[in-house]
Amino acid sequence: MRVFSSLFLGLFLLSITGWETDFENAKKKAEKEHKLILLNFSGSDWCIPCIKLTKQVFETPAFQSYADSSLVLINANFPRLKKNQLSKDLQKKNNKLADKYNPKGIFPYTLLLNAEGKVIKSWEGFPNMTAEEFTRQLNDIVSAHK
């Protein structure tokens, strides 16, 4: 029961913030809505820079407001604690994404992709900028690809 409640809570929180967990669905949504995809590789319960990126950038009103209107967000999470483990299906999907987009296993690793999955820009580690600066940089790139 505890595992199911943890899984439900995690999926619930992802849905609140607008983060997808299925890459194929994210690509379809990006195509339909004419948006770019922001793919983030995270270790949510062990990677300090990942946790910092989530709290200091992704959870800020500036980023969330911009992302809601301009991006399709997808999180490929690789938790280590047993209580936070993902379903086998989601682990498999995240591993497949990592094989293609993050073969070096960098955390955090964030990529901006077009609807076909082509990499436009990537950030290794925690970007050395504020949430507002990161959002402005995203906006400049997104605007150039419209």
Short mmCIF file of C-alpha atoms in Angstrom, two decimals, residues 8-110:
data_model
loop_
_atom_site.label_atom_id
_atom_site.label_comp_id
_atom_site.label_asym_id
_atom_site.label_seq_id
_atom_site.Cartn_x
_atom_site.Cartn_y
_atom_site.Cartn_z
CA PHE A 8 0.38 7.93 -6.77
CA LEU A 9 1.77 10.97 -4.96
CA GLY A 10 4.70 11.21 -7.37
CA LEU A 11 2.47 10.96 -10.43
CA PHE A 12 0.02 13.43 -8.89
CA LEU A 13 2.77 15.99 -8.27
CA LEU A 14 4.10 15.56 -11.80
CA SER A 15 0.63 16.14 -13.23
CA ILE A 16 0.19 19.31 -11.17
CA THR A 17 3.38 20.85 -12.49
CA GLY A 18 2.70 19.69 -16.04
CA TRP A 19 5.59 17.23 -16.39
CA GLU A 20 4.94 14.29 -18.70
CA THR A 21 6.55 10.91 -18.17
CA ASP A 22 5.88 9.39 -21.61
CA PHE A 23 8.13 10.65 -24.41
CA GLU A 24 5.90 9.51 -27.27
CA ASN A 25 2.94 11.34 -25.75
CA ALA A 26 5.13 14.41 -25.23
CA LYS A 27 6.16 14.39 -28.91
CA LYS A 28 2.53 14.10 -30.04
CA LYS A 29 1.52 16.94 -27.73
CA ALA A 30 4.41 19.11 -28.96
CA GLU A 31 3.44 18.46 -32.58
CA LYS A 32 -0.24 19.20 -31.97
CA GLU A 33 0.39 22.36 -29.91
CA HIS A 34 3.39 23.58 -31.98
CA LYS A 35 5.70 23.60 -28.95
CA LEU A 36 9.22 22.46 -28.17
CA ILE A 37 10.01 19.76 -25.61
CA LEU A 38 12.11 20.30 -22.49
CA LEU A 39 13.48 16.92 -21.40
CA ASN A 40 15.09 16.73 -17.97
CA PHE A 41 17.12 13.80 -16.62
CA SER A 42 16.94 13.81 -12.85
CA GLY A 43 17.85 11.78 -9.79
CA SER A 44 15.14 13.23 -7.58
CA ASP A 45 16.18 11.59 -4.32
CA TRP A 46 19.98 11.50 -4.53
CA CYS A 47 21.27 14.16 -6.96
CA ILE A 48 21.73 17.45 -5.09
CA PRO A 49 22.10 19.58 -8.27
CA CYS A 50 18.91 17.93 -9.63
CA ILE A 51 16.99 18.81 -6.48
CA LYS A 52 18.40 22.35 -6.62
CA LEU A 53 17.38 22.71 -10.29
CA THR A 54 13.85 21.58 -9.51
CA LYS A 55 13.43 23.91 -6.53
CA GLN A 56 15.30 26.96 -7.83
CA VAL A 57 14.21 26.86 -11.47
CA PHE A 58 11.44 24.42 -12.40
CA GLU A 59 9.20 25.19 -9.41
CA THR A 60 9.40 28.98 -9.75
CA PRO A 61 6.37 30.93 -10.97
CA ALA A 62 8.44 32.54 -13.76
CA PHE A 63 9.45 29.18 -15.23
CA GLN A 64 6.10 27.50 -14.69
CA SER A 65 4.17 30.33 -16.32
CA TYR A 66 6.46 30.31 -19.34
CA ALA A 67 6.55 26.51 -19.64
CA ASP A 68 2.75 26.21 -19.45
CA SER A 69 2.36 28.36 -22.52
CA SER A 70 5.46 27.44 -24.53
CA LEU A 71 6.85 23.99 -23.73
CA VAL A 72 5.99 20.35 -23.28
CA LEU A 73 7.86 19.18 -20.19
CA ILE A 74 9.08 15.63 -19.69
CA ASN A 75 10.98 14.29 -16.71
CA ALA A 76 13.10 11.15 -16.92
CA ASN A 77 13.65 10.43 -13.24
CA PHE A 78 16.14 7.89 -11.89
CA PRO A 79 15.46 7.65 -8.14
CA ARG A 80 17.60 5.33 -6.02
CA LEU A 81 15.60 4.94 -2.81
CA LYS A 82 13.36 1.90 -2.75
CA LYS A 83 10.36 3.93 -1.57
CA ASN A 84 10.64 6.17 -4.65
CA GLN A 85 11.11 3.47 -7.28
CA LEU A 86 9.17 3.89 -10.50
CA SER A 87 7.11 1.22 -12.20
CA LYS A 88 9.11 -1.26 -14.31
CA ASP A 89 7.45 0.16 -17.43
CA LEU A 90 8.48 3.73 -16.60
CA GLN A 91 12.01 2.60 -15.69
CA LYS A 92 12.26 0.92 -19.09
CA LYS A 93 11.03 4.07 -20.89
CA ASN A 94 13.47 6.28 -18.96
CA ASN A 95 16.37 3.91 -19.70
CA LYS A 96 15.50 4.03 -23.40
CA LEU A 97 15.50 7.85 -23.28
CA ALA A 98 18.84 7.84 -21.46
CA ASP A 99 20.36 5.49 -24.04
CA LYS A 100 19.41 7.95 -26.78
CA TYR A 101 19.81 11.37 -25.15
CA ASN A 102 22.02 10.90 -22.08
CA PRO A 103 24.44 8.00 -22.73
CA LYS A 104 27.09 9.55 -20.43
CA GLY A 105 24.67 9.50 -17.47
CA ILE A 106 24.96 13.19 -16.60
CA PHE A 107 22.65 14.47 -13.84
CA PRO A 108 20.95 16.81 -14.13
CA TYR A 109 20.90 16.94 -17.89
CA THR A 110 18.33 19.08 -19.64
#
